[in-house]
Short mmCIF file of C-alpha atoms and ligand atoms in Angstrom, two decimals:
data_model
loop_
_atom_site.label_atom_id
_atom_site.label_comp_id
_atom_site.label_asym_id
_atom_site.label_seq_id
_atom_site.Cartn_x
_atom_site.Cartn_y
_atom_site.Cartn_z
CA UNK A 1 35.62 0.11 47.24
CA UNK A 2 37.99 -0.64 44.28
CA UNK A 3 41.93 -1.64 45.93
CA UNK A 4 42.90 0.63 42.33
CA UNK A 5 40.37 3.50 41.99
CA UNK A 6 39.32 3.21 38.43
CA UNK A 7 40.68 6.24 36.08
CA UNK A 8 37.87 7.56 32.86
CA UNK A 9 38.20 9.62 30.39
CA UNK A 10 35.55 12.38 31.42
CA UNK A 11 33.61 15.38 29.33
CA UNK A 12 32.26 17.80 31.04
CA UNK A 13 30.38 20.53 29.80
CA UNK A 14 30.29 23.98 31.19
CA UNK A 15 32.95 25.87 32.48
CA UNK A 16 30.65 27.33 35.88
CA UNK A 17 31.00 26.69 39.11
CA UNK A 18 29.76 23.33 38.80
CA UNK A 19 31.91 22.42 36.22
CA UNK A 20 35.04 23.87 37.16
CA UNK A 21 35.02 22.46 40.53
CA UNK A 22 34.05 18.95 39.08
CA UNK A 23 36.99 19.28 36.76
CA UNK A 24 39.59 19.70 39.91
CA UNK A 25 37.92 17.16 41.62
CA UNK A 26 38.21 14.32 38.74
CA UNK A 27 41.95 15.92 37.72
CA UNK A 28 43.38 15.31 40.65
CA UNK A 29 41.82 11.79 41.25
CA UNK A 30 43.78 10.81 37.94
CA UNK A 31 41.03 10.94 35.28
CA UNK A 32 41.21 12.69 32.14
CA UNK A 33 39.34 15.62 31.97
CA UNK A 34 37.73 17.32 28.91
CA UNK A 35 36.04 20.78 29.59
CA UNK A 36 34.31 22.43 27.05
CA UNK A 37 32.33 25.85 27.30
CA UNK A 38 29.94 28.01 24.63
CA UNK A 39 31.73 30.83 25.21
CA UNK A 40 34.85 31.71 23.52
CA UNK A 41 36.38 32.98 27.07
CA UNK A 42 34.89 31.63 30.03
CA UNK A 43 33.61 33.83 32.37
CA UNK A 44 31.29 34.62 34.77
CA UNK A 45 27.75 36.33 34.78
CA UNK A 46 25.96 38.41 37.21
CA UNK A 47 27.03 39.75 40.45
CA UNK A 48 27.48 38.17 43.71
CA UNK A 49 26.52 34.83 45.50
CA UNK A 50 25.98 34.02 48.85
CA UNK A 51 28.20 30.76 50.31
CA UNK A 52 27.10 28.29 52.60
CA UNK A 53 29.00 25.75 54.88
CA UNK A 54 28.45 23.15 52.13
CA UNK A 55 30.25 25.10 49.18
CA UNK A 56 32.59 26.22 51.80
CA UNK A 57 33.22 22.83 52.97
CA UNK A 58 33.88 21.43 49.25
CA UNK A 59 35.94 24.64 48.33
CA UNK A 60 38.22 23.55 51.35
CA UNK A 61 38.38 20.30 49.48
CA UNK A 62 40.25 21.65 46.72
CA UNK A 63 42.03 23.97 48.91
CA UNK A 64 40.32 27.31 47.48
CA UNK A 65 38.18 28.19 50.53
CA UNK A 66 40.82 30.43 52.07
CA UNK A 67 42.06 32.06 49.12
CA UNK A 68 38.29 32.88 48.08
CA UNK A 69 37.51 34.03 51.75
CA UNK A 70 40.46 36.58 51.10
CA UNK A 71 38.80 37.94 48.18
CA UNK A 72 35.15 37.84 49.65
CA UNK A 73 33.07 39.23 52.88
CA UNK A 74 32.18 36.99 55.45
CA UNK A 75 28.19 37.29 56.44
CA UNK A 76 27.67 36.28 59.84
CA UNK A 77 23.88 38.28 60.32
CA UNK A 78 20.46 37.80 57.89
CA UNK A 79 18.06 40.64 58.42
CA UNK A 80 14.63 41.22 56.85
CA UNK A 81 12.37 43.57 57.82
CA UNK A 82 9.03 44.90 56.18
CA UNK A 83 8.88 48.69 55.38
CA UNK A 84 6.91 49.53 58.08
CA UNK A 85 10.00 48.01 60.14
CA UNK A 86 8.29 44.98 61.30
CA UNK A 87 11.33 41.94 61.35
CA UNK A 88 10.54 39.12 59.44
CA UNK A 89 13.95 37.44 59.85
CA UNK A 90 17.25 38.36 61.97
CA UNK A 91 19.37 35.30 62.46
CA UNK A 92 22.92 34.50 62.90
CA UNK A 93 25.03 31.61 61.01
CA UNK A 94 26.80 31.95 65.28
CA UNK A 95 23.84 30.37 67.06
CA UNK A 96 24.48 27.30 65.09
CA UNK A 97 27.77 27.15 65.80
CA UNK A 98 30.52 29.85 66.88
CA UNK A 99 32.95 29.38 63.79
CA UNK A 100 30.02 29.37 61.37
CA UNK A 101 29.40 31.90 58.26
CA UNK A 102 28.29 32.66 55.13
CA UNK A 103 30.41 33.86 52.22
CA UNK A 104 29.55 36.94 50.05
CA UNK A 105 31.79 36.84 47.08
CA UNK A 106 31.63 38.52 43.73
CA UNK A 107 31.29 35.95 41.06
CA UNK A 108 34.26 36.76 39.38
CA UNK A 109 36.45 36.26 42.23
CA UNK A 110 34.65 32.12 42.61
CA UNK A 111 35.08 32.36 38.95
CA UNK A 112 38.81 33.35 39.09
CA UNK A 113 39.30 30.80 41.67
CA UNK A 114 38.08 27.86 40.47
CA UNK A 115 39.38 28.64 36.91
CA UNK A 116 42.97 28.84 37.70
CA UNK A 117 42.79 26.08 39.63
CA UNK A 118 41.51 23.56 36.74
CA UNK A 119 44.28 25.69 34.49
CA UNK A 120 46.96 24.93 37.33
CA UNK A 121 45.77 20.75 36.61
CA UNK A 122 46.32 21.59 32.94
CA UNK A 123 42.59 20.39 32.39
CA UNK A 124 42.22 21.32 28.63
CA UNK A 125 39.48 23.82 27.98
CA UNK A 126 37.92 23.77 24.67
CA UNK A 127 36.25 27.18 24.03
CA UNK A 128 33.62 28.06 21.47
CA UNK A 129 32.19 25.11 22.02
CA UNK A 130 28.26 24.89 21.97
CA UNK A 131 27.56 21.04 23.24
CA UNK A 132 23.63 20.01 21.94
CA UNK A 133 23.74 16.43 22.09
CA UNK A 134 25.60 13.14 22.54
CA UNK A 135 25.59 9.74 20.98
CA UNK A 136 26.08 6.46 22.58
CA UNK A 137 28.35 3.95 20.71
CA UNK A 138 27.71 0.12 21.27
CA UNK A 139 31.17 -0.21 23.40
CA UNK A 140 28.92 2.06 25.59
CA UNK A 141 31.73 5.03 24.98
CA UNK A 142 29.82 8.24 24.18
CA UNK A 143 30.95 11.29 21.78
CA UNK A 144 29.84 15.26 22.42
CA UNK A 145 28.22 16.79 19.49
CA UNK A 146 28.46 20.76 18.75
CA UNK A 147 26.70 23.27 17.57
CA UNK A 148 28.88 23.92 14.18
CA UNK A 149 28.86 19.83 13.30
CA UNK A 150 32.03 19.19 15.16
CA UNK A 151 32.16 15.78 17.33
CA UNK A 152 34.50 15.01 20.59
CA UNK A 153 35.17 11.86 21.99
CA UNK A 154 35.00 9.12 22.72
CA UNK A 155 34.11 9.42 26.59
CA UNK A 156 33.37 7.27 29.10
CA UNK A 157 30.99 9.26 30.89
CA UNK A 158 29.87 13.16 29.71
CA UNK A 159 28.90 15.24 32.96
CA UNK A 160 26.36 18.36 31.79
CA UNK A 161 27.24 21.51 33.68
CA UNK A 162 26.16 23.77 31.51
CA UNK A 163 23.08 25.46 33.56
CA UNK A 164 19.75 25.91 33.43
CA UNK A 165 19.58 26.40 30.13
CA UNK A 166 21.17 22.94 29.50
CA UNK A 167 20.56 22.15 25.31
CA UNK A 168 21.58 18.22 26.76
CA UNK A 169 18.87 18.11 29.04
CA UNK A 170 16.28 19.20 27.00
CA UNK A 171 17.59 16.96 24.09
CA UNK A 172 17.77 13.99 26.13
CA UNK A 173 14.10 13.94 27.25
CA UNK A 174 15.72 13.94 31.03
CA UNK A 175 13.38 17.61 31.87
CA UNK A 176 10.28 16.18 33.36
CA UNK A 177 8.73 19.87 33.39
CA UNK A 178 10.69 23.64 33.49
CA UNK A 179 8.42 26.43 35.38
CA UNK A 180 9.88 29.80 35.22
CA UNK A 181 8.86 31.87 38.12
CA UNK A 182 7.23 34.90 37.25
CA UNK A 183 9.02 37.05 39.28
CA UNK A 184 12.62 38.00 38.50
CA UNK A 185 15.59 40.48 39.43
CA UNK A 186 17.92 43.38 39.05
CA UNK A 187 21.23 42.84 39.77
CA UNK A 188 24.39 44.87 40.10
CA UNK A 189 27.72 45.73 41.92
CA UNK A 190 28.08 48.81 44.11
CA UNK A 191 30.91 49.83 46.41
CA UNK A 192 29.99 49.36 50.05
CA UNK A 193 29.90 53.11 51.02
CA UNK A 194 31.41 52.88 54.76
CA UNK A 195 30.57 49.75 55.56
CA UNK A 196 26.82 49.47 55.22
CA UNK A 197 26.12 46.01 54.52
CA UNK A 198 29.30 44.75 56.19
CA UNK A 199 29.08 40.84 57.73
CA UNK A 200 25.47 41.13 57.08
CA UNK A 201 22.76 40.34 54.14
CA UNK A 202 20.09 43.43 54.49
CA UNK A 203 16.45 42.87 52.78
CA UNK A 204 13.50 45.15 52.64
CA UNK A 205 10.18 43.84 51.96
CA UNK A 206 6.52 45.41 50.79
CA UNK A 207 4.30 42.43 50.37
CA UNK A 208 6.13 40.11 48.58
CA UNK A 209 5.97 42.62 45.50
CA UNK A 210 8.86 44.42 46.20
CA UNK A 211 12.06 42.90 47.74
CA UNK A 212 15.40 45.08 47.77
CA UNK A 213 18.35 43.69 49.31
CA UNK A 214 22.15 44.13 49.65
CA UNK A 215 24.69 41.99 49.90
CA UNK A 216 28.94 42.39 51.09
CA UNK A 217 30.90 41.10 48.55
CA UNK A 218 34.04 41.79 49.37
CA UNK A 219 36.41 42.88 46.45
CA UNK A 220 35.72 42.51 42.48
CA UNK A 221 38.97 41.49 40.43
CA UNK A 222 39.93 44.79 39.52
CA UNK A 223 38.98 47.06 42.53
CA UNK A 224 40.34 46.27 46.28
CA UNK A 225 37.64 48.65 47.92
CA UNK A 226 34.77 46.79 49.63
CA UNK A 227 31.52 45.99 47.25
CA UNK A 228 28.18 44.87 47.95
CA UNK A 229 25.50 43.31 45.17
CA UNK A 230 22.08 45.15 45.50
CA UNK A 231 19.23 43.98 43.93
CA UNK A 232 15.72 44.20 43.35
CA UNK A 233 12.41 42.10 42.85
CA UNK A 234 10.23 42.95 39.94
CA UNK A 235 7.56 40.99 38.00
CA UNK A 236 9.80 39.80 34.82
CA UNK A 237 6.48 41.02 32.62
CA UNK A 238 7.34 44.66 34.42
CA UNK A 239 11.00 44.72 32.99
CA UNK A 240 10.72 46.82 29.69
CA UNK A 241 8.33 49.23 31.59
CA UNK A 242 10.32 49.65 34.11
CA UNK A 243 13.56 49.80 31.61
CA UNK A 244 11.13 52.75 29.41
CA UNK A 245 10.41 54.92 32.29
CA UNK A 246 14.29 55.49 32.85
CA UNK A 247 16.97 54.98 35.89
CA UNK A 248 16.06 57.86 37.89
CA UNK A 249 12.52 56.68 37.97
CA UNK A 250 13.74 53.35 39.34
CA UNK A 251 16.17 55.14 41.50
CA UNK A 252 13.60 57.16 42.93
CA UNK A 253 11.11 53.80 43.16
CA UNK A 254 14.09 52.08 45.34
CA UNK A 255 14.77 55.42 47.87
CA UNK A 256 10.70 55.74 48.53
CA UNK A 257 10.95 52.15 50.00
CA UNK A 258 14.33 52.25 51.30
CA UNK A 259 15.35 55.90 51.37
CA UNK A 260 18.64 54.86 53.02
CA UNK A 261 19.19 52.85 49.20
CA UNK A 262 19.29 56.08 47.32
CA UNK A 263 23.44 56.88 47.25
CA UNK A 264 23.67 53.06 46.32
CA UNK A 265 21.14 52.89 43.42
CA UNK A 266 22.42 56.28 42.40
CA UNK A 267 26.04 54.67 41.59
CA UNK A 268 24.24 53.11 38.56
CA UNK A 269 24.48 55.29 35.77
CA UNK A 270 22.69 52.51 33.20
CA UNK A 271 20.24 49.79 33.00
CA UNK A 272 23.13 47.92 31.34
CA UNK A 273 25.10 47.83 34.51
CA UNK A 274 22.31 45.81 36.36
CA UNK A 275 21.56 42.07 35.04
CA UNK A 276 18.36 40.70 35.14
CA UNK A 277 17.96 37.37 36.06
CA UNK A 278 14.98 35.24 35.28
CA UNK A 279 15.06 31.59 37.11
CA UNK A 280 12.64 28.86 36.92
CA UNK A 281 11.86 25.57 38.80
CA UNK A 282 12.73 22.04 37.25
CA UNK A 283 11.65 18.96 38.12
CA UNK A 284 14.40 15.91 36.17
CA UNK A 285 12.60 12.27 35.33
CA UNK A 286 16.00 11.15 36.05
CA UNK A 287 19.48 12.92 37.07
CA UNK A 288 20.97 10.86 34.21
CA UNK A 289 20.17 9.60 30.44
CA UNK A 290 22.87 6.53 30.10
CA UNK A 291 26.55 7.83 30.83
CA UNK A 292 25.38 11.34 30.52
CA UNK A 293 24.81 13.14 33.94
CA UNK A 294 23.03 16.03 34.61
CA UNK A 295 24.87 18.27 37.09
CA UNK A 296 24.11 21.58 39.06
CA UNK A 297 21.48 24.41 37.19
CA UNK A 298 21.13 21.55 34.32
CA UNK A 299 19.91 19.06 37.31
CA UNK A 300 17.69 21.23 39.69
CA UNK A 301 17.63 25.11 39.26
CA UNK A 302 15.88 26.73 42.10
CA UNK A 303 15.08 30.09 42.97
CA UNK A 304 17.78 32.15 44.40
CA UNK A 305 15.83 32.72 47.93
CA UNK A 306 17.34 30.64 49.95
CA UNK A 307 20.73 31.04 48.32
CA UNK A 308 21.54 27.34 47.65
CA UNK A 309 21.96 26.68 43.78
CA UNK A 310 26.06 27.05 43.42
CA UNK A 311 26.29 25.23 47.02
CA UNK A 312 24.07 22.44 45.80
CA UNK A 313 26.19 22.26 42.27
CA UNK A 314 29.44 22.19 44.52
CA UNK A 315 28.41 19.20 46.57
CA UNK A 316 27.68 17.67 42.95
CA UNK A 317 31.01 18.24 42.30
CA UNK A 318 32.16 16.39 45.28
CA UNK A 319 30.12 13.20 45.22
CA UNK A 320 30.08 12.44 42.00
CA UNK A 321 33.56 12.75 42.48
CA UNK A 322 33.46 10.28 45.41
CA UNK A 323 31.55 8.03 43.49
CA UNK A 324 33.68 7.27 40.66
CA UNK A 325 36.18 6.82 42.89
CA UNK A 326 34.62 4.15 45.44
CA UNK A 327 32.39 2.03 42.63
CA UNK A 328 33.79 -0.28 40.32
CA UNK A 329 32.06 0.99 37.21
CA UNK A 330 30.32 4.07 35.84
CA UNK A 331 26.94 2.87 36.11
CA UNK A 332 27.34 1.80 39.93
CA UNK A 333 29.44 5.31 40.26
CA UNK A 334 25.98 7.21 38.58
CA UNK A 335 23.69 4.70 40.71
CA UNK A 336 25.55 5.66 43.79
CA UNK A 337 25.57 9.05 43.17
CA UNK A 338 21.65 9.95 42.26
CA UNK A 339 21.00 7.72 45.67
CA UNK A 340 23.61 9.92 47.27
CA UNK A 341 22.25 13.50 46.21
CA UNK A 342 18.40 12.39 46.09
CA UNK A 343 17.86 14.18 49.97
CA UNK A 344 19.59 17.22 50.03
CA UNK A 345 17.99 17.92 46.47
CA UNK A 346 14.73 16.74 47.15
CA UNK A 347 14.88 18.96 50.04
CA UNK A 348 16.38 22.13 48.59
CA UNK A 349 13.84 21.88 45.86
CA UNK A 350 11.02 22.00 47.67
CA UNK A 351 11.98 24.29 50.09
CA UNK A 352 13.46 27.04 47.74
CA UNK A 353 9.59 26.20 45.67
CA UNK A 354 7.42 26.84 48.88
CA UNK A 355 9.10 29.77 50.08
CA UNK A 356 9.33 31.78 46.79
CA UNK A 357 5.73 33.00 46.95
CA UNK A 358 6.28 34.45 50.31
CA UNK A 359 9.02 36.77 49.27
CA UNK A 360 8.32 36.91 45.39
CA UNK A 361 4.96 36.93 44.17
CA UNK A 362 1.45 38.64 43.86
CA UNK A 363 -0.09 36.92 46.61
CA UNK A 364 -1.29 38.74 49.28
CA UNK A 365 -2.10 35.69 51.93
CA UNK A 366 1.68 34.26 51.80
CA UNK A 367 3.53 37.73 52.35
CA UNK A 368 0.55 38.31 55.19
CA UNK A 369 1.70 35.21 56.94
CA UNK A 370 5.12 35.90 56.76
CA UNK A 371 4.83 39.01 58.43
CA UNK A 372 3.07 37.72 61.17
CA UNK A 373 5.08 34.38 61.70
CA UNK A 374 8.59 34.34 60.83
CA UNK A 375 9.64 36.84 62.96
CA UNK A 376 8.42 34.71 65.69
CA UNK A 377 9.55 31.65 64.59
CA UNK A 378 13.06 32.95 64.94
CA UNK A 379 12.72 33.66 68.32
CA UNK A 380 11.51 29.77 69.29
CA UNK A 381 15.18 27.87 69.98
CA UNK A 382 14.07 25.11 67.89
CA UNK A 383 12.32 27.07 65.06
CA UNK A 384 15.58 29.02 64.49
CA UNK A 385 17.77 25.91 64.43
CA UNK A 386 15.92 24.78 61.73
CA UNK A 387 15.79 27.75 59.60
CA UNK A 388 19.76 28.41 60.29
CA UNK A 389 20.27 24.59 58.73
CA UNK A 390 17.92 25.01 55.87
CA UNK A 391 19.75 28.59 55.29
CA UNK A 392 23.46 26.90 55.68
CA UNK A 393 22.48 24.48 53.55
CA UNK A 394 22.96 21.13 55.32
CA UNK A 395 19.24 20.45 55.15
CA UNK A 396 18.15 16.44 53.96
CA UNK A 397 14.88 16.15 54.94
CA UNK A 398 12.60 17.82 57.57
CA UNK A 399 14.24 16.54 60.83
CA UNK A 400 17.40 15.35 59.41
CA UNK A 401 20.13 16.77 57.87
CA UNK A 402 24.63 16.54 56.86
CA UNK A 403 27.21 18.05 58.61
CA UNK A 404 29.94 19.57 56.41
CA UNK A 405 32.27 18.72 58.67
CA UNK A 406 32.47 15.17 57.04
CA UNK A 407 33.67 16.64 53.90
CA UNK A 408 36.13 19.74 56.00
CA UNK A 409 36.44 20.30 59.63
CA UNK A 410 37.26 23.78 59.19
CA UNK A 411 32.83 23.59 58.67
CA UNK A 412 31.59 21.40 60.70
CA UNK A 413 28.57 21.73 62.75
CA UNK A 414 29.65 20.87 66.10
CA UNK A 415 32.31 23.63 67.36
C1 LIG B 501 19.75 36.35 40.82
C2 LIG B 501 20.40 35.09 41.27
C3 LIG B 501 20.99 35.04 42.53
C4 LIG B 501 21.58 33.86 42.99
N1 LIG B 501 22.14 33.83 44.22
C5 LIG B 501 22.72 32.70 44.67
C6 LIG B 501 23.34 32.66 45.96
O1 LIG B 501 23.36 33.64 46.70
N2 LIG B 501 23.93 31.49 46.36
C7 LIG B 501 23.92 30.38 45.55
O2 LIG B 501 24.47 29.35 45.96
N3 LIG B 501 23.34 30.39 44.34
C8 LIG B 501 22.74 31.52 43.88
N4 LIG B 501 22.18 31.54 42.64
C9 LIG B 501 22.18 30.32 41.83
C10 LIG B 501 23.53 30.12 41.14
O3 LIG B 501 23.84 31.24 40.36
C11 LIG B 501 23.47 28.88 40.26
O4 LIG B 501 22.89 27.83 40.97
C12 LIG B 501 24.88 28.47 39.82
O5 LIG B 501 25.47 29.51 39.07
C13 LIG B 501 24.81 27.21 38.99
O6 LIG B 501 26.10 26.89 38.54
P1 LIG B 501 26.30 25.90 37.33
O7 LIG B 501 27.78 25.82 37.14
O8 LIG B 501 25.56 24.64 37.58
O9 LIG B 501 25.62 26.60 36.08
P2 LIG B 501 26.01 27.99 35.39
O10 LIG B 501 26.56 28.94 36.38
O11 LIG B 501 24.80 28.40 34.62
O12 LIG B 501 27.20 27.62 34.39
C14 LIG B 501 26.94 26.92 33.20
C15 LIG B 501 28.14 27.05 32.27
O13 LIG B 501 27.87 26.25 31.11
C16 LIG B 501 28.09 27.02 29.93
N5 LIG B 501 27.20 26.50 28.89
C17 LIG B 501 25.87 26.71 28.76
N6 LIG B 501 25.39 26.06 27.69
C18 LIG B 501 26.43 25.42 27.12
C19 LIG B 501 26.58 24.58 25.98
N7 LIG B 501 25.53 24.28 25.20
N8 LIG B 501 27.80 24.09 25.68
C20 LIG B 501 28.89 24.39 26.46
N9 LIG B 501 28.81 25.19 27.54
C21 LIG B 501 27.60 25.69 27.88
C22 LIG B 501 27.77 28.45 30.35
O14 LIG B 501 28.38 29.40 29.48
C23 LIG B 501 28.36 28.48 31.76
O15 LIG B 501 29.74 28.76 31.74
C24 LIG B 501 21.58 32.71 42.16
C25 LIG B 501 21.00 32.76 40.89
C26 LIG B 501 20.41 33.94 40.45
C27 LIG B 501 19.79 33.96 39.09
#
């Protein structure tokens, strides 16, 4: 380690969770930050997320996780059951440890969170600003290119944030190969009516065709009352049909599985107010094309099933923070840092890839399985241990995984 930690000047791009948490991490440690986001006012999209240990843990970091917990719902319980009530999950973040939960939070309240912070570091924000490609110079400095011709720079190292839609990643020739997974979901906000899906994700399964689930959220920025995100699984090539036969079709769809659903569907009074998210698999060559690094969604999207992809972007956040900090140079600092992340990645990536088809699919063997297995599996003491690491996200490899605790000891695993 360096005796003076050296100081870059740093682009990142993509004002998300990944981006904004990088950006307080790098402020504080004395570089100088450059954030630039497409949209003309950042801002968040979709409904809630689901917090592990690991995001909590790097939260507490920047000292956010408390004032986020005050906005959100803890989730202590995971239950999943098949329509015919058979349970295919119940577990409890507890058994792991007593102090031990999950977040649900709206994303505008992470959003809100993280932004002011990076505004409270006077990081400058350039807005408006469509990144598609960078060029290296031969001092090895790098400039952003935009959309509308204009250039930024020059950088020491540019950080891509910007999701799995990342125009850097693609234009760099760092995507190995993109798979979207054909099914996708409806997502919106609801209030909690009296407590329903209080300290607990709910989900309802038939097959793995349909999946409806609910989860607290806490409060949204502009209403204190409790809210929970409810969504649904669908076949993304069943969308427009199921957008043509109209709400109270759907509505009536969700209360034949789950007639307990119907007053919370029923609070939707458009398709508008529910956002359909489409994700996809990727698989990088590398996490890094020279001096520009590929960060959270842009790095390794996953499916949303095992509720990982903003945790894994905020431990991004954190080492790569680390890194610049301990190495001498950039390139050790990116070196460092891919060897650093490779595990928990690797790990997350296959795991949220294998287990898709089980909850999200057309198959008829994986769901069949499931029903017949997982239930049990969380009754064997060591089965359950495992599945409550791989869920709180602290999972590096099949028998070995990190205790958040290193990075906050409000999280770690050990009471
Ligand atoms: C339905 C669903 C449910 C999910 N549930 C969970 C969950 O419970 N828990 C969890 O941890 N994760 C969950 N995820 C995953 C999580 O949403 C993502 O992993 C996370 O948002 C990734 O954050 P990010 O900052 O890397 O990317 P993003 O959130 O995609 O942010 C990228 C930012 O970059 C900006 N941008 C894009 N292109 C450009 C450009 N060319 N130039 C400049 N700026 C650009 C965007 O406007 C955006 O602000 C879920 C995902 C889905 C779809």
């Amino acid at each position: 380690m360096p005796l003076l930690s050296p100081i870059y000047k740093i682009a990142i791009v993509g004002a998300g969770t990944t981006g904004l948490a990088l950006a307080g991490f790098l402020k504080a440690a004395g570089h100088a930050v450059d954030l630039f986001e497409r949209f003309d006012a950042p801002r968040p999209l979709g409904a809630g997320l689901l917090l592990q240990p690991t995001g909590l843990a790097v939260l507490a970091r920047l000292g956010l996780d408390e004032k986020l917990i005050a906005l959100s719902s803890p989730v202590h319980r995971l239950y999943g059951e098949t329509q015919r009530g058979t349970v295919i999950y119940k577990l409890d973040y507890r058994w792991l440890a007593p102090h031990l939960f999950g977040l649900g939070t709206h994303r505008a309240s992470l959003f809100q969170v993280l932004y002011n912070h990076v505004q409270g570091l006077n990081v400058p924000i350039h807005t408006g600003c469509d990144a598609i490609k960078t060029r290296t110079h031969a001092d090895g400095k790098l400039s952003l290119h935009m959309a509308d011709g204009r250039d930024a720079g020059p950088f020491d190292l540019i950080v891509d944030a910007s999701g799995r839609q990342s125009k850097l990643a693609l234009r760099h020739g760092a995507v190995s190969h993109d798979t979207p997974y054909p099914y996708a979901a409806l997502w919106g906000v609801v209030h909690d009516l009296e407590g329903f899906s209080t300290d607990q994700l709910l989900q309802r399964y038939d097959a793995a065709r349909v999946m409806i689930g609910t989860l607290p959220l806490g409060q949204t920025p502009t209403d204190p009352r409790p809210h929970m995100a409810f969504f649904w699984s669908l076949p993304a090539r069943d969308h427009a049909v199921v957008r043509a036969a109209g709400l109270s079709a759907w509505q009536d769809g969700v209360a034949r599985y789950w007639p307990l659903m119907r007053p919370f569907a029923e609070q939707f009074t458009a398709f508008d107010q529910l956002t359909f998210a489409e994700y996809g698999h990727r698989v990088m060559k590398r996490w890094h094309a020279g001096r520009l690094i590929f960060t959270g969604d842009a790095a390794h999207p996953i499916s949303p099933q095992l509720g990982q992809g903003a945790n894994l972007g905020l431990c991004d956040a954190l080492i790569l923070s680390e890194a610049l900090s301990r190495e001498p140079g950039i390139d050790e600092a990116i070196a460092t840092y891919s060897r650093a992340r490779k595990a928990h990645l690797t790990f997350y990536q296959i795991a949220s890839r294998w287990m898709t088809p089980f909850f999200q699919s057309d198959q008829k063997l994986a769901p069949w399985v499931r029903d017949r297995s997982f239930g049990l599996m969380c009754r064997m003491p060591w089965m359950r241990e495992e599945m409550l690491r791989t869920l709180a996200g602290v999972k590096t490899g099949l028998f070995r995984h990190l205790d958040p605790g290193h990075w906050h000891p409000r999280y770690r695993l050990k009471p």
